[in-house]
Amino acid sequence: LNVTEEKFVLDTLAGCTEYKSILDVVVNAFYVQDGRYCPISERNLYIVICYLATFQLEEIGLQHFSRIVKSLDTAKMQQFLRFFFNDLYLNTWIKDEWSHIYDSVYVKENLIDPLLRWQPKVQQLIEKLTGKLSNRSSTVKTSRVTQPKEFNLTVPKPRAIPPPSPAPLPVLPKRQPVPPSIYKPPKERKQLEEIKTKNIQKAKIIFSFVSFNLAPFICFKFLYRIISAVLLLWSQMSCEQYLEVVWESVLTQYFEELTKQAQDLIDNIPIKLNTAAILREGALYQRKLEEELKRVEILQQGAGDSSEFLEWQKQMRGKDVEDQLAEIECRRLQGKLSYEEAVLAHQNVTQENKKKADLLREEKAELMHLYTEKRLQEQKAMKELVEQVMEGHKNVKQVKEKIQEYKQQIVQQVCEESGELLRQALEEQEEKNRKRYELIQQIRAIESTPSIRHKLVDLTETGGHGLFGEMSVVELRERLALLKEAQKAAEEEKRDQIIHEKQAKEQLILDKLDQISQFRAELGRAAAFKQEEKKKSQPGERPMKDERILNLQKKIVEKTMERKKQAGLL
């Protein structure tokens, strides 16, 4: 762009940015009413046209404005100008909305009145755009309608007369439904199944009693008790009741012994382990065995036994645990005491806050009174300032008319210069196109000449590129075959090696399993012996009461009583 065009574009951009608020009012209303189907990407186009019509129409003139409008889409410009230069809209809601942003007198004199003066001339431009649209729609070529032709089809043969319909089939009478009692099992079968289940349960109880090895537990006293119970109950009960009572008494008496044996059986169930678990457990037991052997060697060399030290250490740890529990109880009681004190302090603070709030309300009322007086004085000063500004606007109008005449002269000069530049650009473009066409013709002539592209290939000869290790295709294939044979032999050797390693690993795992089973049996015996000793010697619990705890409990009771009294007063 030259200087004048660049100045015009920059002035337009600055004006659209400065008066964005009043331009958005018109464009937003256009999108709501008439431009509902217009794309939002064309919003800036409508803003620029609205700015030129409102602020620059007198400066650039109607001729230049109509040239800008005709260079754009005819239908969109006709729709927007008809909406914007509507007398009803300009005198009603557009004027009201702009008065919210600027002063109403300024809006009427500098914005609305110029638009109403230009409205008849702009209306003629709108009519021209409407006529252009109607001519465009009337000159649309009508497509020729296709005339259908009949197909040359063969004439169908006449249909044969269908045979007479057969006689209707006789309708069978409706059968009675099957009674639901057929699908239900008989009552006798249900009773037999209940008796069968009771007998199976009794047999299971007898079998479970007999299956456990109770011979070591049965003594002469137990036999004497069973015989005496049989003699007493035989005379008082029936056979079935007698058997039930006897079995019940026997099972309840030896229930503990049976559960112990069952627990031992459950503990000795073998667990299937994977290879990693077997090796890990074997390494653990091997490490424990080495530590035990080292300890035995140290004892043989004359070292002392650490059992007394371990016993003393156990007692001291128990004492430390008791002290820690007492300390924890003291901390809990101290926290409770601090909570009671905090509640009392909170109640005192609330009373003080109430007093401060009353004082603040009084101060606020005084400040509001002073603020209202100051606000009235500011309003008076603003009215005087507005009157001074309105007088200054009247003098600005004469200056604007002079500037408008100067700008119109600049626009005419710019139009003449732009026409000359456009003519020169067209001549340069034609010269470039002519040279490009000649170059294309030369390239096509070169491409049209034929060329020989066939070449015979001999697989036994080398490429002749002068590289080290260059060989023919046949030699390359022979070497690849030798490499494949060598690779296959290496794979067979690797496979045999893997099989031998796998067998050795399986043997190692079997040895580890034997070692683990032996260690588990020994650890089970040691754990049972240790549990029996632990049951024999269990220390008694000592009371966890301390003088500090008792004192803190008394203080807490006193603080709670004080807090309740304070709450009652509040």
Coordinates of C-alpha atoms in Angstrom, one line a residue:
L1 CA 0.0 0.0 0.0
N2 CA 1.1 3.6 -0.6
V3 CA 1.1 6.2 2.2
T4 CA -2.5 7.4 1.8
E5 CA -4.0 3.9 1.6
E6 CA -2.0 2.8 4.6
K7 CA -3.1 5.9 6.5
F8 CA -6.8 5.2 5.6
V9 CA -6.5 1.5 6.7
L10 CA -4.8 2.4 10.0
D11 CA -7.4 5.1 10.8
T12 CA -10.2 2.6 10.1
L13 CA -8.6 0.0 12.4
A14 CA -8.1 2.6 15.2
G15 CA -11.7 3.8 14.9
C16 CA -13.1 0.3 15.0
T17 CA -11.1 -0.4 18.2
E18 CA -12.0 3.0 19.8
Y19 CA -15.8 2.8 19.1
K20 CA -16.0 -1.0 19.6
S21 CA -18.8 -0.7 22.3
I22 CA -21.3 1.1 20.1
L23 CA -20.4 -0.9 17.0
D24 CA -21.0 -4.2 18.9
V25 CA -24.5 -3.0 19.8
V26 CA -25.6 -2.8 16.1
V27 CA -23.7 -6.0 14.9
N28 CA -25.0 -8.1 17.8
A29 CA -28.6 -7.0 17.1
F30 CA -28.1 -7.8 13.4
Y31 CA -27.0 -11.4 14.2
V32 CA -30.0 -11.8 16.5
Q33 CA -32.7 -10.5 14.1
D34 CA -31.8 -10.5 10.3
G35 CA -28.4 -12.2 10.3
R36 CA -29.2 -15.4 12.1
Y37 CA -27.8 -17.6 9.3
C38 CA -24.7 -15.4 8.6
P39 CA -21.4 -17.0 9.7
I40 CA -19.7 -15.5 12.8
S41 CA -16.4 -15.3 10.8
E42 CA -17.8 -12.3 8.9
R43 CA -18.4 -10.3 12.1
N44 CA -15.4 -8.0 11.5
L45 CA -16.7 -7.2 8.0
Y46 CA -20.0 -5.8 9.4
I47 CA -18.1 -3.9 12.1
V48 CA -16.0 -2.1 9.5
I49 CA -19.0 -1.2 7.3
C50 CA -20.9 0.0 10.3
Y51 CA -17.9 2.2 11.3
L52 CA -17.5 3.7 7.8
A53 CA -21.3 4.5 7.6
T54 CA -21.4 6.1 11.1
F55 CA -18.1 8.1 11.3
Q56 CA -16.5 8.3 7.9
L57 CA -19.4 8.6 5.4
E58 CA -19.1 12.4 5.2
E59 CA -15.3 12.3 4.8
I60 CA -14.9 9.6 2.1
G61 CA -18.2 10.5 0.3
L62 CA -21.1 8.3 -0.9
Q63 CA -19.4 7.4 -4.2
H64 CA -16.3 5.8 -2.5
F65 CA -18.5 4.2 0.1
S66 CA -20.8 2.6 -2.6
R67 CA -17.6 1.4 -4.4
I68 CA -16.5 -0.4 -1.2
V69 CA -19.9 -1.9 -0.7
K70 CA -20.2 -3.2 -4.3
S71 CA -16.8 -4.9 -4.1
L72 CA -18.2 -7.2 -1.3
D73 CA -21.0 -9.8 -1.3
T74 CA -24.2 -8.1 -2.7
A75 CA -26.7 -10.1 -0.7
K76 CA -24.9 -9.6 2.7
M77 CA -24.4 -5.9 2.2
Q78 CA -28.0 -5.4 1.1
Q79 CA -29.2 -7.2 4.2
F80 CA -27.0 -5.3 6.6
L81 CA -27.5 -1.8 5.2
R82 CA -31.3 -2.3 5.1
F83 CA -31.2 -3.3 8.8
F84 CA -28.8 -0.4 9.9
F85 CA -30.4 2.5 8.0
N86 CA -33.9 1.6 9.2
D87 CA -35.6 4.9 10.5
L88 CA -37.5 3.0 13.2
Y89 CA -34.4 1.3 14.6
L90 CA -32.3 4.4 14.5
N91 CA -34.8 6.5 16.4
T92 CA -35.7 3.9 19.0
W93 CA -33.5 1.2 20.4
I94 CA -30.2 2.1 18.7
K95 CA -30.4 5.6 20.0
D96 CA -31.3 4.3 23.5
E97 CA -28.4 1.8 23.6
W98 CA -25.9 4.3 22.4
S99 CA -27.2 6.8 25.1
H100 CA -26.1 4.3 27.8
I101 CA -22.5 4.6 26.5
Y102 CA -22.3 8.3 25.5
D103 CA -24.3 11.4 26.4
S104 CA -27.7 11.5 24.8
V105 CA -27.2 15.0 23.3
Y106 CA -23.9 13.9 21.7
V107 CA -25.5 10.8 20.3
K108 CA -28.4 12.7 18.7
E109 CA -26.3 15.5 17.2
N110 CA -23.2 13.6 16.1
L111 CA -24.4 10.1 15.4
I112 CA -28.1 9.7 14.7
D113 CA -28.8 13.0 12.8
P114 CA -26.0 12.4 10.2
L115 CA -27.2 8.9 9.6
L116 CA -30.8 10.2 9.1
R117 CA -29.5 12.8 6.6
W118 CA -27.7 10.1 4.6
Q119 CA -30.6 7.7 4.8
P120 CA -32.3 8.6 1.5
K121 CA -29.1 8.3 -0.6
V122 CA -28.2 5.1 1.1
Q123 CA -31.7 3.8 0.4
Q124 CA -31.0 4.3 -3.3
L125 CA -27.9 2.2 -3.0
I126 CA -29.9 -0.5 -1.2
E127 CA -32.4 -0.5 -4.1
K128 CA -29.6 -0.9 -6.7
L129 CA -28.3 -3.9 -4.7
T130 CA -31.8 -5.4 -4.6
G131 CA -32.2 -4.9 -8.3
K132 CA -28.9 -6.5 -8.9
L133 CA -29.9 -9.6 -6.9
S134 CA -33.3 -9.9 -8.7
N135 CA -31.5 -9.7 -12.2
R136 CA -29.1 -12.4 -11.1
S137 CA -31.9 -14.7 -10.0
S138 CA -33.9 -14.1 -13.2
T139 CA -30.9 -14.9 -15.5
V140 CA -30.3 -18.3 -14.1
K141 CA -30.2 -20.9 -16.9
T142 CA -33.0 -23.4 -16.8
S143 CA -31.8 -27.0 -17.2
R144 CA -33.5 -29.1 -19.9
V145 CA -35.7 -31.8 -18.4
T146 CA -35.0 -35.3 -19.5
Q147 CA -37.8 -36.9 -21.4
P148 CA -38.3 -40.6 -20.5
K149 CA -38.7 -43.3 -23.2
E150 CA -40.5 -46.6 -22.8
F151 CA -38.3 -49.8 -22.6
N152 CA -38.6 -52.3 -25.4
L153 CA -39.7 -55.2 -23.2
T154 CA -41.1 -58.5 -24.3
V155 CA -44.8 -59.0 -23.8
P156 CA -45.5 -61.4 -20.9
K157 CA -47.4 -64.6 -21.6
P158 CA -50.9 -64.9 -20.3
R159 CA -51.1 -66.5 -16.9
A160 CA -52.7 -69.9 -16.4
I161 CA -55.9 -70.2 -14.6
P162 CA -55.1 -71.4 -11.0
P163 CA -56.7 -74.7 -9.9
P164 CA -59.6 -74.6 -7.5
S165 CA -58.7 -74.3 -3.8
P166 CA -58.9 -77.5 -1.8
A167 CA -61.6 -78.2 0.7
P168 CA -61.0 -76.8 4.2
L169 CA -59.6 -79.2 6.7
P170 CA -61.8 -80.3 9.5
V171 CA -61.2 -78.6 12.9
L172 CA -60.4 -80.9 15.8
P173 CA -62.0 -80.3 19.1
K174 CA -59.9 -78.5 21.8
R175 CA -58.2 -80.9 24.2
Q176 CA -58.4 -80.5 28.0
P177 CA -55.1 -79.2 29.6
V178 CA -52.9 -81.6 31.5
P179 CA -53.4 -81.3 35.3
P180 CA -50.5 -79.7 37.2
S181 CA -50.4 -82.6 39.7
I182 CA -48.7 -84.8 37.1
Y183 CA -45.5 -82.7 37.1
K184 CA -45.2 -82.7 40.9
P185 CA -43.4 -85.5 42.7
P186 CA -45.4 -87.6 45.1
K187 CA -45.4 -86.9 48.9
E188 CA -44.1 -90.4 49.8
R189 CA -40.9 -89.8 47.8
K190 CA -40.2 -86.6 49.7
Q191 CA -40.7 -88.3 53.1
L192 CA -38.3 -91.1 52.0
E193 CA -35.7 -88.6 51.0
E194 CA -35.9 -86.8 54.4
I195 CA -35.5 -90.1 56.3
K196 CA -32.5 -90.9 54.0
T197 CA -30.8 -87.6 54.7
K198 CA -31.2 -88.1 58.5
N199 CA -29.7 -91.6 58.3
I200 CA -26.7 -90.2 56.2
Q201 CA -26.1 -87.5 58.8
K202 CA -26.1 -90.1 61.7
A203 CA -23.7 -92.3 59.7
K204 CA -21.3 -89.4 59.1
I205 CA -21.2 -88.6 62.8
I206 CA -20.4 -92.2 63.7
F207 CA -17.8 -92.4 60.9
S208 CA -16.1 -89.2 61.9
F209 CA -15.9 -90.5 65.5
V210 CA -14.5 -93.8 64.5
S211 CA -12.1 -92.5 61.8
F212 CA -10.0 -90.5 64.4
N213 CA -7.6 -92.5 66.4
L214 CA -9.1 -92.3 69.9
A215 CA -7.5 -95.4 71.3
P216 CA -4.9 -93.5 73.4
F217 CA -7.6 -91.3 74.9
I218 CA -10.0 -94.1 76.0
C219 CA -9.1 -95.2 79.6
F220 CA -10.9 -97.3 82.2
K221 CA -12.6 -94.3 83.8
F222 CA -14.1 -93.3 80.4
L223 CA -15.3 -96.9 79.9
Y224 CA -16.9 -96.9 83.3
R225 CA -18.7 -93.7 82.6
I226 CA -20.0 -94.9 79.3
I227 CA -21.3 -98.2 80.9
S228 CA -23.0 -96.3 83.7
A229 CA -24.6 -93.9 81.3
V230 CA -25.9 -96.8 79.2
L231 CA -27.5 -98.5 82.2
L232 CA -29.2 -95.3 83.3
L233 CA -30.5 -94.2 80.0
W234 CA -31.6 -97.6 78.7
S235 CA -34.3 -97.7 81.3
Q236 CA -35.5 -94.1 80.7
M237 CA -35.4 -93.6 76.9
S238 CA -36.1 -95.3 73.6
C239 CA -33.3 -96.8 71.5
E240 CA -33.0 -93.8 69.1
Q241 CA -33.0 -91.2 71.9
Y242 CA -30.4 -93.3 73.8
L243 CA -28.0 -93.5 70.9
E244 CA -28.2 -89.7 70.3
V245 CA -27.5 -88.8 73.9
V246 CA -24.6 -91.2 74.1
W247 CA -22.9 -89.9 71.0
E248 CA -23.5 -86.3 72.0
S249 CA -21.8 -86.8 75.4
V250 CA -18.8 -88.6 73.9
L251 CA -18.2 -86.0 71.2
T252 CA -18.5 -83.0 73.6
Q253 CA -16.1 -84.6 76.1
Y254 CA -13.3 -85.2 73.5
F255 CA -13.9 -82.3 71.2
E256 CA -10.6 -80.5 72.1
E257 CA -8.4 -83.5 71.5
L258 CA -10.0 -84.1 68.1
T259 CA -9.6 -80.4 67.0
K260 CA -5.9 -80.5 68.0
Q261 CA -5.3 -83.6 65.8
A262 CA -7.2 -82.0 62.9
Q263 CA -5.1 -78.8 63.2
D264 CA -1.9 -80.9 63.0
L265 CA -3.2 -82.6 59.9
I266 CA -4.0 -79.2 58.3
D267 CA -0.6 -77.8 59.2
N268 CA 1.2 -80.7 57.5
I269 CA -0.6 -80.4 54.1
P270 CA 2.1 -80.1 51.3
I271 CA 2.2 -76.8 49.4
K272 CA 3.2 -76.8 45.7
L273 CA 6.0 -74.3 45.2
N274 CA 7.5 -72.9 42.0
T275 CA 11.2 -72.9 41.1
A276 CA 12.0 -69.4 42.5
A277 CA 10.2 -70.1 45.8
I278 CA 12.1 -73.4 46.2
L279 CA 15.5 -71.8 45.6
R280 CA 14.7 -68.9 47.8
E281 CA 13.5 -71.1 50.7
G282 CA 16.5 -73.4 50.3
A283 CA 18.9 -70.4 50.5
L284 CA 17.1 -69.2 53.6
Y285 CA 17.5 -72.5 55.4
Q286 CA 21.1 -72.9 54.2
R287 CA 21.9 -69.5 55.7
K288 CA 20.2 -70.4 59.0
L289 CA 22.2 -73.6 59.1
E290 CA 25.4 -71.8 58.6
E291 CA 24.6 -69.3 61.4
E292 CA 23.7 -72.1 63.8
L293 CA 27.0 -73.9 63.0
K294 CA 29.0 -70.7 63.6
R295 CA 27.2 -70.2 67.0
V296 CA 28.0 -73.8 68.0
E297 CA 31.7 -73.3 67.1
I298 CA 31.8 -70.1 69.1
L299 CA 30.3 -71.9 72.1
Q300 CA 32.8 -74.8 71.8
Q301 CA 35.7 -72.2 71.8
G302 CA 34.6 -71.0 75.3
A303 CA 32.2 -68.2 74.6
G304 CA 29.3 -67.5 77.1
D305 CA 25.6 -68.2 76.5
S306 CA 23.4 -65.2 75.8
S307 CA 20.2 -66.7 77.3
E308 CA 20.5 -64.7 80.6
F309 CA 21.1 -61.5 78.6
L310 CA 18.1 -62.2 76.4
E311 CA 15.9 -62.8 79.5
W312 CA 17.1 -59.5 81.0
Q313 CA 16.5 -57.7 77.7
K314 CA 13.0 -59.1 77.5
Q315 CA 12.1 -57.8 81.0
M316 CA 13.5 -54.4 80.3
R317 CA 11.6 -54.2 77.0
G318 CA 8.4 -55.1 78.9
K319 CA 9.1 -52.3 81.4
D320 CA 9.7 -49.9 78.6
V321 CA 6.4 -50.8 77.0
E322 CA 4.6 -50.2 80.3
D323 CA 6.3 -46.8 80.6
Q324 CA 5.3 -45.9 77.0
L325 CA 1.7 -46.8 77.7
A326 CA 1.6 -44.6 80.8
E327 CA 3.2 -41.8 78.8
I328 CA 0.6 -42.2 76.1
E329 CA -2.2 -42.1 78.6
C330 CA -0.8 -38.9 80.2
R331 CA -0.6 -37.2 76.7
R332 CA -4.2 -38.2 76.0
L333 CA -5.4 -36.7 79.3
Q334 CA -3.3 -33.6 78.7
G335 CA -5.0 -33.1 75.3
K336 CA -8.4 -33.5 76.9
L337 CA -7.4 -30.9 79.6
S338 CA -6.2 -28.5 76.9
Y339 CA -9.5 -28.9 75.0
E340 CA -11.4 -27.9 78.1
E341 CA -9.2 -24.8 78.5
A342 CA -9.6 -23.9 74.9
V343 CA -13.4 -24.1 75.2
L344 CA -13.3 -21.7 78.2
A345 CA -11.0 -19.3 76.2
H346 CA -13.4 -19.4 73.2
Q347 CA -16.3 -18.4 75.4
N348 CA -14.4 -15.5 76.8
V349 CA -13.4 -14.4 73.3
T350 CA -17.0 -14.5 72.0
Q351 CA -18.1 -12.1 74.8
E352 CA -15.3 -9.7 73.9
N353 CA -16.2 -9.9 70.1
K354 CA -19.8 -9.0 70.9
K355 CA -18.7 -5.8 72.6
K356 CA -16.4 -4.9 69.7
A357 CA -19.1 -5.5 67.1
D358 CA -21.4 -3.0 68.9
L359 CA -18.7 -0.4 68.7
L360 CA -18.0 -1.1 65.0
R361 CA -21.7 -0.7 64.2
E362 CA -21.8 2.8 65.7
E363 CA -18.6 3.8 63.8
K364 CA -20.1 2.5 60.5
A365 CA -23.2 4.6 60.9
E366 CA -21.2 7.8 61.4
L367 CA -19.0 6.9 58.3
M368 CA -22.0 6.3 56.1
H369 CA -23.4 9.7 57.0
L370 CA -20.1 11.4 56.1
Y371 CA -20.0 9.4 52.8
T372 CA -23.5 10.5 51.7
E373 CA -22.6 14.2 52.2
K374 CA -19.4 13.8 50.2
R375 CA -21.2 12.0 47.4
L376 CA -23.7 14.8 47.0
Q377 CA -20.9 17.4 46.6
E378 CA -19.2 15.2 43.9
Q379 CA -22.4 15.0 41.9
K380 CA -22.7 18.8 41.9
A381 CA -19.1 19.1 40.6
M382 CA -19.8 16.5 37.8
K383 CA -22.8 18.4 36.5
E384 CA -20.8 21.6 36.2
L385 CA -18.0 19.7 34.4
V386 CA -20.6 18.2 31.9
E387 CA -21.9 21.6 31.0
Q388 CA -18.4 22.8 30.2
V389 CA -17.7 19.8 28.0
M390 CA -20.9 20.4 26.0
E391 CA -19.8 23.9 25.2
G392 CA -16.5 22.6 23.9
H393 CA -18.2 20.1 21.6
K394 CA -19.9 22.9 19.6
N395 CA -16.5 24.4 18.7
V396 CA -15.2 20.9 17.6
K397 CA -17.9 20.6 14.8
Q398 CA -16.4 23.4 12.7
V399 CA -12.9 21.9 12.9
K400 CA -14.3 18.5 11.8
E401 CA -15.8 20.0 8.6
K402 CA -12.5 21.5 7.5
I403 CA -10.7 18.2 8.1
Q404 CA -13.4 16.4 6.1
E405 CA -12.8 18.6 3.0
Y406 CA -9.1 17.9 3.2
K407 CA -9.5 14.2 3.5
Q408 CA -11.8 14.1 0.4
Q409 CA -9.1 15.7 -1.7
I410 CA -6.6 13.1 -0.5
V411 CA -9.0 10.3 -1.4
Q412 CA -9.3 11.5 -5.0
Q413 CA -5.5 11.7 -5.4
V414 CA -5.2 8.2 -4.0
C415 CA -7.7 6.8 -6.5
E416 CA -5.9 8.2 -9.5
E417 CA -2.5 6.9 -8.4
S418 CA -3.9 3.4 -7.6
G419 CA -5.4 3.2 -11.2
E420 CA -1.9 3.9 -12.8
L421 CA -0.2 1.3 -10.5
L422 CA -2.8 -1.3 -11.3
R423 CA -2.2 -0.9 -15.1
Q424 CA 1.6 -1.3 -14.7
A425 CA 1.1 -4.5 -12.6
L426 CA -1.1 -6.0 -15.3
E427 CA 1.5 -5.4 -18.0
E428 CA 4.3 -7.0 -15.9
Q429 CA 2.1 -10.0 -15.2
E430 CA 1.4 -10.6 -18.9
E431 CA 5.1 -10.5 -19.7
K432 CA 5.8 -13.1 -17.0
N433 CA 3.1 -15.4 -18.3
R434 CA 4.5 -15.2 -21.8
K435 CA 8.0 -16.2 -20.7
R436 CA 6.6 -19.0 -18.6
Y437 CA 4.7 -20.4 -21.6
E438 CA 7.8 -20.4 -23.8
L439 CA 9.8 -22.3 -21.1
I440 CA 7.1 -25.0 -20.8
Q441 CA 7.1 -25.5 -24.5
Q442 CA 10.9 -26.2 -24.4
I443 CA 10.6 -28.6 -21.5
R444 CA 7.9 -30.6 -23.3
A445 CA 10.0 -30.8 -26.5
I446 CA 13.0 -32.2 -24.5
E447 CA 10.8 -34.8 -22.8
S448 CA 9.3 -36.0 -26.1
T449 CA 12.7 -37.3 -27.4
P450 CA 12.9 -41.2 -27.0
S451 CA 15.6 -42.8 -24.8
I452 CA 16.9 -46.4 -24.5
R453 CA 16.3 -47.7 -21.0
H454 CA 16.9 -51.5 -21.4
K455 CA 20.0 -53.2 -20.0
L456 CA 21.0 -56.9 -20.0
V457 CA 22.0 -58.5 -16.7
D458 CA 24.6 -61.3 -16.1
L459 CA 24.3 -62.9 -12.6
T460 CA 27.9 -64.3 -12.8
E461 CA 29.6 -60.9 -13.3
T462 CA 30.4 -58.3 -10.7
G463 CA 28.9 -54.8 -10.8
G464 CA 32.2 -53.1 -11.6
H465 CA 31.9 -50.4 -9.0
G466 CA 35.5 -50.8 -7.7
L467 CA 34.5 -51.6 -4.1
F468 CA 36.4 -54.0 -1.8
G469 CA 34.8 -57.5 -1.5
E470 CA 32.7 -57.0 -4.6
M471 CA 31.0 -60.2 -5.8
S472 CA 28.5 -61.5 -8.2
V473 CA 24.9 -62.5 -7.4
V474 CA 25.7 -66.3 -7.8
E475 CA 28.6 -66.1 -5.4
L476 CA 26.4 -64.1 -2.9
R477 CA 23.8 -66.9 -3.0
E478 CA 26.4 -69.6 -2.3
R479 CA 27.8 -67.7 0.7
L480 CA 24.3 -67.2 2.0
A481 CA 23.6 -71.0 1.8
L482 CA 26.9 -71.7 3.8
L483 CA 25.9 -69.2 6.4
K484 CA 22.5 -70.8 6.9
E485 CA 24.1 -74.2 7.4
A486 CA 26.5 -72.8 10.0
Q487 CA 23.7 -71.1 11.8
K488 CA 21.6 -74.3 11.8
A489 CA 24.6 -76.3 13.4
A490 CA 25.0 -73.6 16.1
E491 CA 21.3 -73.8 16.9
E492 CA 21.5 -77.6 17.4
E493 CA 24.5 -77.3 19.7
K494 CA 22.7 -74.6 21.7
R495 CA 19.6 -76.8 22.0
D496 CA 21.7 -79.7 23.4
Q497 CA 23.4 -77.4 25.9
I498 CA 20.0 -76.1 27.1
I499 CA 18.6 -79.6 27.7
H500 CA 21.7 -80.6 29.8
E501 CA 21.3 -77.4 31.9
K502 CA 17.6 -78.0 32.4
Q503 CA 18.2 -81.6 33.7
A504 CA 20.9 -80.3 36.1
K505 CA 18.5 -77.6 37.4
E506 CA 15.7 -80.2 38.0
Q507 CA 18.1 -82.3 40.0
L508 CA 19.1 -79.3 42.1
I509 CA 15.4 -78.4 42.8
L510 CA 14.7 -82.0 44.0
D511 CA 17.6 -81.8 46.4
K512 CA 16.4 -78.5 47.7
L513 CA 12.9 -79.9 48.3
D514 CA 14.3 -82.7 50.4
Q515 CA 16.3 -80.2 52.4
I516 CA 13.3 -77.9 52.9
S517 CA 11.0 -80.7 54.1
Q518 CA 13.6 -81.7 56.8
F519 CA 14.0 -78.1 57.9
R520 CA 10.2 -77.6 58.2
A521 CA 9.8 -80.7 60.3
E522 CA 12.5 -79.5 62.7
L523 CA 11.0 -76.0 62.9
G524 CA 7.6 -77.4 63.6
R525 CA 8.9 -79.5 66.6
A526 CA 10.8 -76.4 67.9
A527 CA 7.7 -74.2 67.6
A528 CA 5.5 -76.7 69.5
F529 CA 8.0 -77.0 72.3
K530 CA 8.3 -73.2 72.5
Q531 CA 4.5 -72.8 72.7
E532 CA 4.3 -75.3 75.6
E533 CA 6.9 -73.4 77.5
K534 CA 5.2 -70.1 76.8
K535 CA 1.9 -71.4 78.2
K536 CA 3.6 -72.6 81.4
S537 CA 5.3 -69.3 82.2
Q538 CA 3.0 -66.3 81.4
P539 CA 3.7 -63.2 83.5
G540 CA 0.8 -61.4 85.2
E541 CA -0.3 -58.0 84.1
R542 CA 0.6 -55.0 86.3
P543 CA -1.8 -52.1 86.8
M544 CA -1.0 -49.1 84.6
K545 CA -1.9 -46.4 87.0
D546 CA 0.4 -43.5 87.8
E547 CA 0.2 -40.5 90.0
R548 CA 0.4 -38.1 87.0
I549 CA -2.6 -39.8 85.4
L550 CA -4.7 -39.5 88.6
N551 CA -3.8 -35.8 88.9
L552 CA -4.7 -35.1 85.3
Q553 CA -8.1 -36.9 85.7
K554 CA -9.0 -34.7 88.7
K555 CA -8.0 -31.5 86.8
I556 CA -10.2 -32.6 83.8
V557 CA -13.2 -33.1 86.1
E558 CA -12.8 -29.6 87.6
K559 CA -12.4 -27.9 84.1
T560 CA -15.6 -29.6 82.8
M561 CA -17.6 -28.4 85.8
E562 CA -16.3 -24.9 85.3
R563 CA -17.1 -25.0 81.5
K564 CA -20.7 -26.2 82.2
K565 CA -21.2 -23.3 84.7
Q566 CA -19.9 -20.8 82.1
A567 CA -22.2 -22.2 79.4
G568 CA -25.2 -21.8 81.8
L569 CA -24.3 -18.2 82.4
L570 CA -24.0 -17.5 78.6

